[in-house]
Tab-separated table of C-alpha atoms and ligand atoms in Angstrom:
chain	number	residue	atom	x	y	z
C	1	MET	CA	-32.357	65.423	32.360
C	2	SER	CA	-34.544	66.909	34.989
C	3	ALA	CA	-34.535	66.053	38.671
C	4	ASP	CA	-38.021	67.464	38.701
C	5	ASP	CA	-39.372	64.674	36.548
C	6	PRO	CA	-38.172	61.418	38.111
C	7	THR	CA	-40.173	59.248	35.696
C	8	GLN	CA	-38.406	60.853	32.793
C	9	GLU	CA	-35.050	60.424	34.532
C	10	VAL	CA	-35.684	56.722	35.125
C	11	SER	CA	-36.446	56.219	31.433
C	12	SER	CA	-33.313	57.935	30.250
C	13	LEU	CA	-31.078	56.240	32.872
C	14	VAL	CA	-32.378	52.853	31.846
C	15	ALA	CA	-32.214	53.628	28.104
C	16	ALA	CA	-28.532	54.657	28.527
C	17	GLY	CA	-27.876	51.526	30.571
C	18	ILE	CA	-29.445	49.301	27.923
C	19	GLU	CA	-27.251	50.919	25.304
C	20	ARG	CA	-24.123	50.202	27.391
C	21	ILE	CA	-25.239	46.618	27.894
C	22	ALA	CA	-25.695	46.131	24.183
C	23	GLY	CA	-22.170	47.419	23.570
C	24	SER	CA	-20.488	45.410	26.324
C	25	ALA	CA	-17.879	42.802	25.465
C	26	THR	CA	-18.120	40.216	28.263
C	27	SER	CA	-20.811	38.790	30.513
C	28	GLU	CA	-18.912	40.171	33.580
C	29	GLU	CA	-19.186	43.639	32.088
C	30	VAL	CA	-22.937	43.158	31.560
C	31	ARG	CA	-23.416	42.079	35.176
C	32	ALA	CA	-21.382	45.037	36.428
C	33	ILE	CA	-23.533	47.526	34.502
C	34	HIS	CA	-26.658	45.824	35.804
C	35	ALA	CA	-25.438	46.086	39.402
C	36	GLU	CA	-24.317	49.654	38.921
C	37	LEU	CA	-27.786	50.654	37.676
C	38	LEU	CA	-29.840	48.804	40.279
C	39	GLY	CA	-27.471	48.589	43.246
C	40	LYS	CA	-28.242	50.096	46.669
C	41	ARG	CA	-26.258	53.220	45.967
C	42	SER	CA	-27.550	53.695	42.443
C	43	ARG	CA	-29.485	56.681	41.206
C	44	LEU	CA	-32.492	54.447	40.560
C	45	ALA	CA	-32.417	53.254	44.192
C	46	GLU	CA	-32.268	56.853	45.287
C	47	LEU	CA	-35.241	57.773	43.074
C	48	LYS	CA	-37.148	54.801	44.399
C	49	ALA	CA	-36.431	55.874	47.994
C	50	GLY	CA	-37.764	59.337	47.156
C	51	MET	CA	-41.155	57.865	46.257
C	52	ARG	CA	-42.419	57.961	49.819
C	53	ASP	CA	-42.414	61.796	49.785
C	54	MET	CA	-44.370	62.024	46.539
C	55	ASP	CA	-48.001	62.641	46.046
C	56	PRO	CA	-50.024	59.529	45.204
C	57	GLN	CA	-50.384	60.068	41.466
C	58	ASP	CA	-46.651	60.838	40.903
C	59	ARG	CA	-45.704	57.899	43.140
C	60	LYS	CA	-47.918	55.601	41.080
C	61	ASP	CA	-46.437	56.853	37.789
C	62	LEU	CA	-42.900	56.494	39.016
C	63	GLY	CA	-43.569	53.045	40.466
C	64	ALA	CA	-44.988	51.863	37.133
C	65	GLU	CA	-42.035	53.262	35.249
C	66	LEU	CA	-39.524	51.639	37.648
C	67	ASN	CA	-41.217	48.263	37.183
C	68	ARG	CA	-41.363	48.568	33.437
C	69	THR	CA	-37.751	49.589	33.081
C	70	ARG	CA	-36.509	46.939	35.546
C	71	ILE	CA	-38.095	44.263	33.382
C	72	GLU	CA	-36.711	45.863	30.238
C	73	LEU	CA	-33.264	46.032	31.806
C	74	GLU	CA	-33.343	42.408	32.900
C	75	ARG	CA	-34.378	41.287	29.437
C	76	ALA	CA	-31.503	43.280	27.950
C	77	VAL	CA	-29.058	41.689	30.422
C	78	ASP	CA	-30.263	38.134	29.696
C	79	ALA	CA	-30.267	38.700	25.941
C	80	ARG	CA	-26.746	40.140	25.895
C	81	ILE	CA	-25.368	37.394	28.136
C	82	ALA	CA	-26.871	34.716	25.850
C	83	GLU	CA	-25.482	36.486	22.810
C	84	LEU	CA	-21.986	36.716	24.330
C	85	ALA	CA	-22.049	33.059	25.416
C	86	SER	CA	-22.893	31.860	21.919
C	87	GLU	CA	-20.225	34.126	20.470
C	88	GLU	CA	-17.672	32.723	22.951
C	89	ARG	CA	-18.683	29.173	22.011
C	90	ARG	CA	-18.350	29.996	18.326
C	91	VAL	CA	-14.823	31.396	18.810
C	92	LEU	CA	-13.819	28.370	20.886
C	93	LEU	CA	-15.195	25.905	18.339
C	94	ALA	CA	-13.466	27.737	15.509
C	95	ALA	CA	-10.168	27.568	17.413
C	96	GLU	CA	-10.530	23.876	18.210
C	97	ARG	CA	-11.977	22.880	14.891
C	98	LEU	CA	-10.420	19.887	13.118
C	99	ASP	CA	-10.786	20.338	9.428
C	100	LEU	CA	-10.819	16.795	8.187
C	101	THR	CA	-10.882	17.880	4.579
C	102	GLU	CA	-7.982	20.304	5.023
C	103	PHE	CA	-5.221	17.986	3.786
C	104	GLN	CA	-7.074	16.411	0.894
C	105	GLY	CA	-4.891	16.124	-2.104
C	106	HIS	CA	-1.729	16.922	-0.175
C	107	VAL	CA	-1.162	13.826	1.924
C	108	ASP	CA	-0.048	10.446	0.607
C	109	PRO	CA	-2.938	8.138	1.544
C	110	GLY	CA	-0.410	5.302	1.965
C	111	HIS	CA	-0.214	1.974	0.227
C	112	VAL	CA	-0.061	-1.732	0.846
C	113	HIS	CA	3.183	-2.867	2.530
C	114	LEU	CA	5.641	-4.659	0.268
C	115	VAL	CA	5.246	-7.950	2.150
C	116	THR	CA	1.469	-7.825	1.685
C	117	GLN	CA	1.881	-6.834	-1.969
C	118	THR	CA	4.185	-9.829	-2.451
C	119	TRP	CA	1.788	-12.170	-0.636
C	120	GLU	CA	-1.106	-10.970	-2.822
C	121	ARG	CA	0.876	-11.267	-6.074
C	122	LEU	CA	1.951	-14.784	-5.147
C	123	GLU	CA	-1.663	-15.762	-4.523
C	124	ASP	CA	-2.615	-14.270	-7.898
C	125	VAL	CA	0.099	-16.221	-9.691
C	126	PHE	CA	-0.828	-19.534	-8.064
C	127	VAL	CA	-4.559	-19.012	-8.480
C	128	GLY	CA	-3.791	-18.341	-12.153
C	129	MET	CA	-2.018	-21.711	-12.233
C	130	GLY	CA	-5.163	-23.419	-10.884
C	131	PHE	CA	-4.425	-23.615	-7.148
C	132	THR	CA	-6.765	-22.644	-4.317
C	133	VAL	CA	-5.646	-20.816	-1.174
C	134	ALA	CA	-5.781	-22.444	2.282
C	135	THR	CA	-4.907	-20.982	5.678
C	136	GLY	CA	-4.284	-22.265	9.184
C	137	PRO	CA	-3.689	-20.887	12.685
C	138	GLU	CA	-0.431	-19.242	13.772
C	139	VAL	CA	-0.645	-20.925	17.164
C	140	GLU	CA	-0.283	-24.653	16.552
C	141	THR	CA	0.027	-27.843	18.531
C	142	ASP	CA	3.228	-29.828	18.518
C	143	TRP	CA	1.382	-32.556	16.606
C	144	PHE	CA	0.487	-30.374	13.603
C	145	ASN	CA	3.771	-28.469	13.495
C	146	PHE	CA	6.049	-31.512	13.978
C	147	GLU	CA	4.652	-34.958	14.707
C	148	ALA	CA	2.258	-35.322	11.784
C	149	LEU	CA	5.093	-34.092	9.558
C	150	ASN	CA	7.183	-37.145	10.443
C	151	LEU	CA	9.044	-35.387	13.239
C	152	PRO	CA	8.453	-37.427	16.433
C	153	PRO	CA	9.386	-35.767	19.762
C	154	SER	CA	12.895	-37.194	19.837
C	155	HIS	CA	13.695	-36.460	16.173
C	156	PRO	CA	17.091	-34.720	15.845
C	157	ALA	CA	15.831	-32.591	12.929
C	158	ARG	CA	13.621	-30.661	15.359
C	159	SER	CA	16.691	-28.595	16.131
C	160	LEU	CA	16.429	-27.209	12.565
C	161	TRP	CA	13.625	-25.029	13.895
C	162	ASP	CA	14.220	-22.730	16.843
C	163	THR	CA	10.719	-22.993	18.157
C	164	LEU	CA	8.883	-20.472	20.319
C	165	TYR	CA	6.779	-22.504	22.765
C	166	LEU	CA	3.816	-21.039	24.615
C	167	ASP	CA	3.617	-21.271	28.380
C	168	THR	CA	0.043	-22.488	28.877
C	169	SER	CA	0.458	-23.569	32.530
C	170	ASP	CA	-2.136	-21.048	33.745
C	171	LEU	CA	-4.493	-21.373	30.762
C	172	PRO	CA	-7.305	-23.682	31.848
C	173	GLY	CA	-8.623	-26.148	29.303
C	174	VAL	CA	-5.487	-26.460	27.196
C	175	GLY	CA	-4.587	-29.760	28.845
C	176	ASP	CA	-1.134	-31.108	28.226
C	177	GLN	CA	-1.024	-30.193	24.552
C	178	GLN	CA	2.176	-28.288	23.851
C	179	LEU	CA	1.226	-25.068	22.052
C	180	LEU	CA	3.748	-23.188	19.956
C	181	LEU	CA	4.016	-20.474	17.325
C	182	ARG	CA	4.193	-22.344	14.036
C	183	THR	CA	7.745	-22.465	12.713
C	184	HIS	CA	6.599	-22.988	9.124
C	185	THR	CA	3.425	-23.146	7.044
C	186	SER	CA	3.801	-26.929	6.629
C	187	PRO	CA	1.152	-27.712	9.317
C	188	VAL	CA	-1.399	-26.266	6.868
C	189	GLN	CA	-0.553	-29.237	4.602
C	190	VAL	CA	-1.645	-31.550	7.406
C	191	ARG	CA	-4.820	-29.575	8.072
C	192	THR	CA	-5.671	-29.555	4.358
C	193	MET	CA	-5.220	-33.313	3.917
C	194	LEU	CA	-7.228	-34.081	7.069
C	195	ARG	CA	-10.009	-31.753	5.932
C	196	SER	CA	-10.112	-33.292	2.465
C	197	VAL	CA	-10.641	-36.720	4.036
C	198	ARG	CA	-13.114	-35.447	6.626
C	199	GLU	CA	-15.242	-33.272	4.378
C	200	GLY	CA	-14.895	-34.784	0.925
C	201	ASP	CA	-13.578	-37.838	-0.771
C	202	GLY	CA	-9.929	-36.940	-0.211
C	203	PRO	CA	-7.551	-35.785	-2.979
C	204	PRO	CA	-6.897	-34.417	-5.540
C	205	ILE	CA	-5.470	-31.467	-3.574
C	206	TYR	CA	-3.884	-28.445	-5.247
C	207	VAL	CA	-3.414	-25.697	-2.668
C	208	VAL	CA	-1.087	-22.897	-1.625
C	209	CYS	CA	-0.933	-21.756	1.992
C	210	PRO	CA	0.533	-18.310	2.653
C	211	GLY	CA	0.989	-17.119	6.218
C	212	ARG	CA	3.046	-15.738	9.059
C	213	THR	CA	5.636	-17.915	10.751
C	214	TYR	CA	7.889	-17.555	13.806
C	215	ARG	CA	11.323	-18.634	14.922
C	216	GLN	CA	13.507	-17.839	17.868
C	217	ASP	CA	16.060	-16.153	15.646
C	218	THR	CA	18.044	-12.926	15.736
C	219	ALA	CA	17.255	-10.691	12.795
C	220	ASP	CA	20.002	-10.303	10.221
C	221	ALA	CA	20.168	-9.374	6.537
C	222	THR	CA	18.477	-12.631	5.482
C	223	HIS	CA	16.502	-13.732	8.581
C	224	LEU	CA	13.634	-12.324	10.636
C	225	PRO	CA	12.133	-13.898	13.776
C	226	VAL	CA	8.638	-13.158	12.417
C	227	PHE	CA	8.423	-13.802	8.699
C	228	HIS	CA	6.144	-15.257	6.044
C	229	GLN	CA	6.070	-18.388	3.975
C	230	ILE	CA	3.994	-19.731	1.156
C	231	GLU	CA	3.524	-23.468	1.133
C	232	MET	CA	2.315	-25.580	-1.760
C	233	LEU	CA	0.751	-29.001	-1.514
C	234	VAL	CA	-0.257	-31.251	-4.389
C	235	VAL	CA	-1.708	-34.698	-3.739
C	236	ASP	CA	-3.045	-36.748	-6.609
C	237	ARG	CA	-2.472	-40.050	-8.374
C	238	GLY	CA	0.856	-40.582	-10.095
C	239	ILE	CA	2.531	-37.330	-9.083
C	240	THR	CA	6.298	-37.320	-9.756
C	241	MET	CA	9.385	-35.242	-8.989
C	242	GLY	CA	9.115	-33.981	-12.596
C	243	ASP	CA	5.746	-32.393	-11.740
C	244	LEU	CA	7.427	-30.690	-8.769
C	245	ALA	CA	10.355	-29.301	-10.805
C	246	GLY	CA	8.044	-28.208	-13.638
C	247	THR	CA	5.639	-26.433	-11.261
C	248	ILE	CA	8.487	-24.539	-9.573
C	249	GLU	CA	9.964	-23.498	-12.918
C	250	THR	CA	6.541	-22.374	-14.220
C	251	PHE	CA	6.052	-20.344	-11.055
C	252	THR	CA	9.548	-18.800	-11.342
C	253	LYS	CA	8.875	-17.533	-14.859
C	254	ALA	CA	5.358	-16.348	-14.010
C	255	TYR	CA	6.424	-14.438	-10.915
C	256	PHE	CA	9.907	-13.134	-11.815
C	257	GLY	CA	9.817	-13.080	-15.611
C	258	ALA	CA	11.185	-15.286	-18.390
C	259	GLU	CA	14.858	-14.353	-17.705
C	260	LEU	CA	14.962	-15.984	-14.255
C	261	THR	CA	15.218	-19.684	-13.620
C	262	SER	CA	15.120	-22.185	-10.729
C	263	ARG	CA	17.248	-25.146	-9.673
C	264	LEU	CA	16.854	-27.925	-7.120
C	265	ARG	CA	19.731	-29.071	-4.862
C	266	PRO	CA	19.434	-32.376	-2.975
C	267	SER	CA	18.714	-31.818	0.708
C	268	TYR	CA	16.905	-33.286	3.692
C	269	PHE	CA	13.516	-32.561	5.226
C	270	PRO	CA	11.730	-35.102	7.436
C	271	PHE	CA	8.382	-34.591	5.689
C	272	THR	CA	9.587	-35.163	2.134
C	273	GLU	CA	11.526	-37.939	0.446
C	274	PRO	CA	13.417	-37.144	-1.708
C	275	SER	CA	13.917	-33.513	-0.623
C	276	ALA	CA	15.602	-30.543	-2.238
C	277	GLU	CA	16.457	-26.903	-1.640
C	278	VAL	CA	15.115	-24.462	-4.212
C	279	ASP	CA	17.387	-21.695	-5.559
C	280	ILE	CA	16.333	-18.909	-7.890
C	281	SER	CA	18.867	-17.193	-10.156
C	282	GLN	CA	19.449	-13.560	-9.233
C	283	PRO	CA	19.710	-10.875	-11.910
C	284	ASP	CA	23.494	-10.743	-11.245
C	285	GLY	CA	23.839	-14.480	-12.010
C	286	SER	CA	24.201	-15.707	-8.424
C	287	TRP	CA	21.628	-18.022	-6.755
C	288	LEU	CA	19.481	-17.323	-3.730
C	289	GLU	CA	17.846	-20.068	-1.705
C	290	VAL	CA	14.115	-19.471	-1.322
C	291	GLY	CA	12.996	-22.633	0.470
C	292	GLY	CA	12.635	-26.372	0.444
C	293	CYS	CA	10.598	-28.919	-1.442
C	294	GLY	CA	10.151	-32.593	-2.047
C	295	MET	CA	7.834	-35.541	-2.535
C	296	VAL	CA	5.426	-35.860	0.401
C	297	HIS	CA	6.762	-38.567	2.740
C	298	PRO	CA	4.533	-41.686	2.974
C	299	ASN	CA	4.449	-41.279	6.782
C	300	VAL	CA	2.922	-37.820	6.357
C	301	LEU	CA	0.239	-39.096	3.979
C	302	ALA	CA	-0.523	-41.916	6.402
C	303	ALA	CA	-0.681	-39.563	9.432
C	304	CYS	CA	-3.291	-37.566	7.500
C	305	GLY	CA	-5.388	-40.644	6.712
C	306	LEU	CA	-4.287	-41.084	3.088
C	307	ASP	CA	-3.057	-44.380	1.656
C	308	PRO	CA	0.523	-43.840	0.350
C	309	GLU	CA	0.005	-46.740	-2.070
C	310	GLU	CA	-2.815	-44.844	-3.733
C	311	TRP	CA	-1.734	-41.219	-3.456
C	312	SER	CA	1.475	-39.338	-4.025
C	313	GLY	CA	2.261	-35.694	-3.828
C	314	PHE	CA	4.799	-32.923	-3.669
C	315	ALA	CA	5.170	-29.874	-1.485
C	316	PHE	CA	7.295	-26.815	-1.114
C	317	GLY	CA	7.687	-23.942	1.306
C	318	PHE	CA	9.163	-20.600	0.203
C	319	GLY	CA	10.050	-17.520	2.239
C	320	ILE	CA	7.903	-14.587	1.098
C	321	GLU	CA	10.524	-12.013	2.196
C	322	ARG	CA	13.170	-13.939	0.221
C	323	LEU	CA	10.996	-13.810	-2.904
C	324	ALA	CA	10.475	-10.057	-2.394
C	325	LYS	CA	14.230	-9.647	-1.955
C	326	ILE	CA	14.925	-11.215	-5.346
C	327	ARG	CA	12.108	-9.549	-7.193
C	328	HIS	CA	12.845	-6.055	-5.863
C	329	GLY	CA	16.611	-6.326	-5.368
C	330	LEU	CA	16.432	-5.659	-1.617
C	331	GLY	CA	19.731	-5.500	0.240
C	332	ASP	CA	18.710	-6.256	3.808
C	333	ILE	CA	15.314	-7.765	4.656
C	334	ARG	CA	15.330	-5.978	8.027
C	335	ASP	CA	14.387	-2.880	5.992
C	336	LEU	CA	10.939	-4.481	5.647
C	337	ILE	CA	10.195	-4.112	9.350
C	338	THR	CA	11.884	-0.879	10.420
C	339	ASN	CA	9.106	1.316	8.976
C	340	ASP	CA	11.425	3.821	7.335
C	341	MET	CA	9.155	5.637	4.896
C	342	ARG	CA	12.076	6.419	2.569
C	343	PHE	CA	12.417	2.670	2.020
C	344	LEU	CA	8.727	1.712	2.023
C	345	GLU	CA	7.644	4.469	-0.366
C	346	GLN	CA	9.743	2.967	-3.149
C	347	PHE	CA	7.325	0.059	-3.601
L	401	DAH	N1	8.856	-26.194	6.116
L	401	DAH	C1	10.231	-26.060	5.658
L	401	DAH	C2	10.921	-24.967	6.419
L	401	DAH	O1	10.309	-24.055	6.839
L	401	DAH	C3	10.277	-25.745	4.198
L	401	DAH	C4	9.782	-26.863	3.357
L	401	DAH	C5	10.640	-27.831	2.925
L	401	DAH	C6	8.445	-26.968	3.061
L	401	DAH	C7	10.201	-28.874	2.138
L	401	DAH	C8	7.983	-28.017	2.295
L	401	DAH	C9	8.869	-28.969	1.837
L	401	DAH	O2	6.718	-28.141	1.953
L	401	DAH	O3	8.447	-29.986	1.073
L	401	DAH	O4	12.105	-25.019	6.570
């Protein structure tokens, strides 16, 4: 490199600098090389300062070369910085990447919860027996949950249900209707009868009503404060207690298998007369109570706008968790809500 030929020296200084820039690893390094080459104390600055002592032609040549190489150098700096930035982004993205296909084939995709499976199977069985499915709200009025079901406000049987009432004092528009979480699916009977009168020509009605129900109860091996029931309502002409017993027995065989059987024990419910408790035989020969049933009380038919002289019907309400307990031999129904995968995965 000759000090006698400054133009030549500029070219080689810049060419070496461009090579270093291309090999640099970070944008800080690139900027440092750039400053080192063009800074006040750099050799290029010194050569530039020497221009004033040169003859015009040499000065012109050197000036042109300094301009050309400065532009070349700046392009190299910008290009390398852009290259490093995209490389840094690529590394960062690779590190933070979520591979959504990574676990395919290795992870259990999950399955329907046993309570939902039971609910769906029950619907299938009853639809197969010719019933349709009806639903109603989980928040009910006192009238639907109790009064229309022959349970006036002072009725002592109300204490059979530990009701969760809603405080609606700061909910505008609710008025003085007492709202509650339904304690059973029986209010759906009332809604179904009223709808059949309002929208059609009344009965015949053959429906099942599955749904969630609530009671102010402490959970134990056979009770949950939030649980599920499936209600049945039949209203037609000439319906008898024999139809009720036969329907329950047909259901028992269809849902549990031919070896299991049902029995009715006399009982009391305000909305049915006569009333009975329903037991299903367990595989070990003992009996488990699954719910109540009976002939729809004339007061209930009348409250729903049906003439008890013309229509008769039967109803039942079963606990869905109880049915699952028998069918799957569960020990403690609290296992259904504790979300222990070792339990849930068995079904
Ligand atoms: N609703 C009752 C309860 O939850 C169960 C029941 C009894 C339902 C008799 C009925 C019935 O439809 O006829 O305790």
